[in-house]
């Protein structure tokens, strides 16, 4: 039922999806739907919670992995967790960042709380990488990383010709170096890869992002 509801919310938006729509698509009666979820808001929150739980599970797995990689590779893998979801299931990505019309203040606040939980998981990753970093900086940087990945995801939806590997690399470069190559006359864009390969900070993670392209069948994700 959640699979059906998630698809409908992503395709039509919250406002234009009814409990009757969910029941019809799931092949059950409205009574069955209401037996599990008292309101449309409740089933929507359940969909968002499930999507967030999947994302956070993937982030936790990065911390649990035992292989040693460079800091830049670690950030690649964090970004790849986000962009894998966008590539394989744009509708779920839309659920993660839903703020569209029709949502009540209570639902918006609940979704914001779930989003903060994800930011906290990103903070766990950063704290695992850099144990000497002060807590308030870790928290601030986790919010920044979350914002960068969200906005780059929106950019990717508008530029689907880019591969996932390219988007991951752009995210990594921005987080690791930002505009520094353009503010030092002795450096240039080509120095980004050099600085990353020369990094000597190691952390526990698995393999870096691959170069799989975006899902071509999806032109855009409708705003929820």
CSV table of C-alpha atoms in Angstrom, one decimal:
chain,number,residue,atom,x,y,z
A,1,UNK,CA,0.0,0.0,0.0
A,2,UNK,CA,2.9,2.4,0.8
A,3,UNK,CA,4.4,1.6,-2.6
A,4,UNK,CA,1.2,2.6,-4.3
A,5,UNK,CA,0.8,5.7,-2.2
A,6,UNK,CA,4.4,6.8,-2.7
A,7,UNK,CA,4.0,6.5,-6.5
A,8,UNK,CA,0.8,8.5,-6.5
A,9,UNK,CA,2.1,11.3,-4.3
A,10,UNK,CA,5.2,11.5,-6.5
A,11,UNK,CA,3.2,11.5,-9.7
A,12,UNK,CA,0.2,13.7,-8.7
A,13,UNK,CA,1.3,15.6,-5.7
A,14,UNK,CA,-0.2,15.4,-2.2
A,15,UNK,CA,-3.1,17.8,-3.0
A,16,UNK,CA,-4.3,15.9,-6.0
A,17,UNK,CA,-4.1,12.4,-4.4
A,18,UNK,CA,-7.0,11.1,-2.4
A,19,UNK,CA,-7.5,8.1,-0.2
A,20,UNK,CA,-9.9,6.8,-2.8
A,21,UNK,CA,-7.0,7.0,-5.3
A,22,UNK,CA,-4.8,5.0,-3.0
A,23,UNK,CA,-7.5,2.3,-2.4
A,24,UNK,CA,-8.2,2.0,-6.1
A,25,UNK,CA,-4.6,1.7,-7.2
A,26,UNK,CA,-3.9,-0.8,-4.4
A,27,UNK,CA,-7.0,-2.9,-5.4
A,28,UNK,CA,-8.6,-2.6,-2.0
A,29,UNK,CA,-11.5,-0.7,-0.5
A,30,UNK,CA,-11.2,2.6,1.3
A,31,UNK,CA,-12.1,0.8,4.5
A,32,UNK,CA,-8.9,-1.3,4.2
A,33,UNK,CA,-6.9,1.9,3.7
A,34,UNK,CA,-8.5,3.6,6.6
A,35,UNK,CA,-7.9,0.5,8.7
A,36,UNK,CA,-4.1,1.2,8.4
A,37,UNK,CA,-4.0,5.0,8.1
A,38,UNK,CA,-6.6,7.3,9.6
A,39,UNK,CA,-5.9,10.2,7.2
A,40,UNK,CA,-4.2,11.0,4.0
A,41,UNK,CA,-1.6,12.9,6.0
A,42,UNK,CA,-0.8,9.8,8.0
A,43,UNK,CA,-0.1,7.7,4.9
A,44,UNK,CA,2.0,10.5,3.4
A,45,UNK,CA,4.1,10.8,6.6
A,46,UNK,CA,4.5,7.0,6.6
A,47,UNK,CA,5.8,7.2,3.0
A,48,UNK,CA,8.3,10.0,3.8
A,49,UNK,CA,9.4,8.1,7.0
A,50,UNK,CA,10.1,5.0,5.0
A,51,UNK,CA,12.1,6.9,2.3
A,52,UNK,CA,14.1,8.6,5.0
A,53,UNK,CA,14.7,5.4,6.9
A,54,UNK,CA,16.1,3.8,3.7
A,55,UNK,CA,18.5,6.8,3.2
A,56,UNK,CA,19.6,6.8,6.8
A,57,UNK,CA,20.3,3.0,6.7
A,58,UNK,CA,22.6,3.5,3.8
A,59,UNK,CA,24.4,6.3,5.6
A,60,UNK,CA,24.9,4.1,8.7
A,61,UNK,CA,26.3,1.4,6.5
A,62,UNK,CA,29.1,3.8,5.4
A,63,UNK,CA,30.1,4.2,9.0
A,64,UNK,CA,30.0,0.5,9.7
A,65,UNK,CA,32.1,-0.4,6.6
A,66,UNK,CA,35.7,-1.4,7.4
A,67,UNK,CA,37.8,-0.3,4.4
A,68,UNK,CA,40.1,2.7,4.6
A,69,UNK,CA,39.7,5.4,2.0
A,70,UNK,CA,40.7,9.1,1.6
A,71,UNK,CA,38.5,11.8,2.9
A,72,UNK,CA,37.6,12.9,-0.6
A,73,UNK,CA,36.4,9.4,-1.4
A,74,UNK,CA,34.4,9.3,1.8
A,75,UNK,CA,32.5,12.4,0.7
A,76,UNK,CA,32.0,10.8,-2.7
A,77,UNK,CA,30.3,7.9,-1.1
A,78,UNK,CA,28.1,10.1,1.1
A,79,UNK,CA,27.0,12.0,-2.0
A,80,UNK,CA,26.5,8.7,-3.9
A,81,UNK,CA,24.0,7.5,-1.3
A,82,UNK,CA,21.8,10.5,-2.0
A,83,UNK,CA,22.2,10.4,-5.8
A,84,UNK,CA,21.6,6.6,-6.1
A,85,UNK,CA,18.1,7.2,-4.8
A,86,UNK,CA,17.5,10.0,-7.3
A,87,UNK,CA,18.8,7.9,-10.2
A,88,UNK,CA,16.9,4.7,-9.4
A,89,UNK,CA,13.7,6.2,-7.9
A,90,UNK,CA,13.1,9.9,-8.6
A,91,UNK,CA,9.7,9.6,-6.9
A,92,UNK,CA,11.3,8.6,-3.7
A,93,UNK,CA,13.7,11.5,-4.0
A,94,UNK,CA,10.6,13.8,-4.3
A,95,UNK,CA,9.3,12.3,-1.1
A,96,UNK,CA,12.5,13.1,0.7
A,97,UNK,CA,12.2,16.8,-0.1
A,98,UNK,CA,8.4,17.3,-0.2
A,99,UNK,CA,7.2,20.8,0.7
A,100,UNK,CA,4.5,21.2,-2.0
A,101,UNK,CA,1.0,22.6,-1.9
A,102,UNK,CA,-1.7,21.0,0.2
A,103,UNK,CA,0.5,20.0,3.2
A,104,UNK,CA,-0.7,21.1,6.6
A,105,UNK,CA,1.5,22.9,9.0
A,106,UNK,CA,1.7,19.7,11.2
A,107,UNK,CA,2.7,17.6,8.2
A,108,UNK,CA,5.4,20.1,7.1
A,109,UNK,CA,6.8,20.2,10.6
A,110,UNK,CA,6.8,16.4,10.8
A,111,UNK,CA,8.6,16.2,7.5
A,112,UNK,CA,11.1,18.8,8.7
A,113,UNK,CA,11.8,16.7,11.8
A,114,UNK,CA,12.4,13.6,9.6
A,115,UNK,CA,14.8,15.6,7.5
A,116,UNK,CA,16.7,16.7,10.6
A,117,UNK,CA,17.1,13.1,11.5
A,118,UNK,CA,18.9,12.6,8.2
A,119,UNK,CA,21.1,15.6,8.8
A,120,UNK,CA,22.1,14.0,12.1
A,121,UNK,CA,23.1,10.8,10.3
A,122,UNK,CA,25.3,12.9,8.0
A,123,UNK,CA,26.8,14.5,11.1
A,124,UNK,CA,27.6,11.0,12.4
A,125,UNK,CA,29.5,10.3,9.2
A,126,UNK,CA,31.5,13.6,9.5
A,127,UNK,CA,32.2,13.0,13.2
A,128,UNK,CA,33.4,9.5,12.3
A,129,UNK,CA,35.7,11.0,9.6
A,130,UNK,CA,37.2,13.9,11.7
A,131,UNK,CA,37.1,12.9,15.3
A,132,UNK,CA,38.9,16.2,16.4
A,133,UNK,CA,36.2,18.5,14.9
A,134,UNK,CA,34.1,20.3,17.4
A,135,UNK,CA,30.4,19.3,17.7
A,136,UNK,CA,28.8,22.6,16.6
A,137,UNK,CA,31.0,22.6,13.4
A,138,UNK,CA,30.0,19.0,12.7
A,139,UNK,CA,26.4,19.9,13.0
A,140,UNK,CA,26.7,23.0,10.8
A,141,UNK,CA,28.6,21.2,8.1
A,142,UNK,CA,26.1,18.3,8.1
A,143,UNK,CA,23.3,20.8,7.3
A,144,UNK,CA,25.5,22.3,4.6
A,145,UNK,CA,26.2,18.9,3.0
A,146,UNK,CA,22.5,18.1,3.1
A,147,UNK,CA,21.7,21.3,1.4
A,148,UNK,CA,24.3,20.9,-1.3
A,149,UNK,CA,23.1,17.4,-2.2
A,150,UNK,CA,19.5,18.5,-2.3
A,151,UNK,CA,20.2,21.4,-4.7
A,152,UNK,CA,22.6,19.4,-6.9
A,153,UNK,CA,19.8,16.8,-7.1
A,154,UNK,CA,17.5,19.4,-8.4
A,155,UNK,CA,20.2,20.5,-10.9
A,156,UNK,CA,20.6,16.9,-12.1
A,157,UNK,CA,16.9,16.6,-12.7
A,158,UNK,CA,17.2,19.6,-15.0
A,159,UNK,CA,20.4,18.2,-16.6
A,160,UNK,CA,19.8,14.5,-17.0
A,161,UNK,CA,22.7,14.0,-19.5
A,162,UNK,CA,25.2,14.2,-16.6
A,163,UNK,CA,26.2,10.8,-15.2
A,164,UNK,CA,25.8,10.0,-11.5
A,165,UNK,CA,29.6,9.9,-11.2
A,166,UNK,CA,29.8,13.4,-12.6
A,167,UNK,CA,27.2,14.7,-10.2
A,168,UNK,CA,29.0,12.9,-7.3
A,169,UNK,CA,32.3,14.4,-8.3
A,170,UNK,CA,30.8,17.9,-8.5
A,171,UNK,CA,29.4,17.5,-5.0
A,172,UNK,CA,32.7,16.2,-3.7
A,173,UNK,CA,34.7,19.1,-5.3
A,174,UNK,CA,32.4,21.7,-3.9
A,175,UNK,CA,32.5,20.3,-0.4
A,176,UNK,CA,36.2,19.7,-0.4
A,177,UNK,CA,37.4,22.8,-2.2
A,178,UNK,CA,34.6,25.0,-3.1
A,179,UNK,CA,35.8,28.0,-5.0
A,180,UNK,CA,39.4,27.8,-3.8
A,181,UNK,CA,40.9,26.9,-7.2
A,182,UNK,CA,39.6,30.1,-8.6
A,183,UNK,CA,40.7,32.3,-5.7
A,184,UNK,CA,44.4,31.4,-6.0
A,185,UNK,CA,46.2,32.6,-9.1
A,186,UNK,CA,48.6,29.6,-8.9
A,187,UNK,CA,45.8,27.1,-9.2
A,188,UNK,CA,43.1,26.1,-11.6
A,189,UNK,CA,40.2,23.7,-11.9
A,190,UNK,CA,42.6,20.9,-12.9
A,191,UNK,CA,44.1,21.0,-9.5
A,192,UNK,CA,41.0,19.6,-7.9
A,193,UNK,CA,41.7,16.0,-8.7
A,194,UNK,CA,45.4,16.5,-7.7
A,195,UNK,CA,44.5,17.8,-4.3
A,196,UNK,CA,42.1,15.0,-3.7
A,197,UNK,CA,44.6,12.3,-4.7
A,198,UNK,CA,47.1,13.9,-2.3
A,199,UNK,CA,44.8,13.9,0.7
A,200,UNK,CA,46.2,11.9,3.6
A,201,UNK,CA,43.2,11.7,5.9
A,202,UNK,CA,41.8,8.2,6.1
A,203,UNK,CA,38.4,7.0,7.3
A,204,UNK,CA,36.4,3.8,7.4
A,205,UNK,CA,34.1,3.4,4.3
A,206,UNK,CA,33.5,1.2,1.3
A,207,UNK,CA,34.1,1.7,-2.5
A,208,UNK,CA,33.6,5.0,-4.2
A,209,UNK,CA,30.7,6.0,-6.6
A,210,UNK,CA,30.4,4.4,-10.0
A,211,UNK,CA,29.7,6.2,-13.2
A,212,UNK,CA,26.2,5.0,-13.9
A,213,UNK,CA,24.1,7.5,-15.9
A,214,UNK,CA,20.8,8.9,-14.7
A,215,UNK,CA,17.5,7.2,-15.3
A,216,UNK,CA,16.6,8.4,-18.8
A,217,UNK,CA,12.9,7.4,-18.7
A,218,UNK,CA,12.2,10.1,-16.1
A,219,UNK,CA,12.3,13.7,-17.5
A,220,UNK,CA,11.4,15.3,-14.2
A,221,UNK,CA,9.9,14.8,-10.8
A,222,UNK,CA,6.7,16.6,-10.1
A,223,UNK,CA,6.9,18.9,-7.1
A,224,UNK,CA,4.9,17.3,-4.2
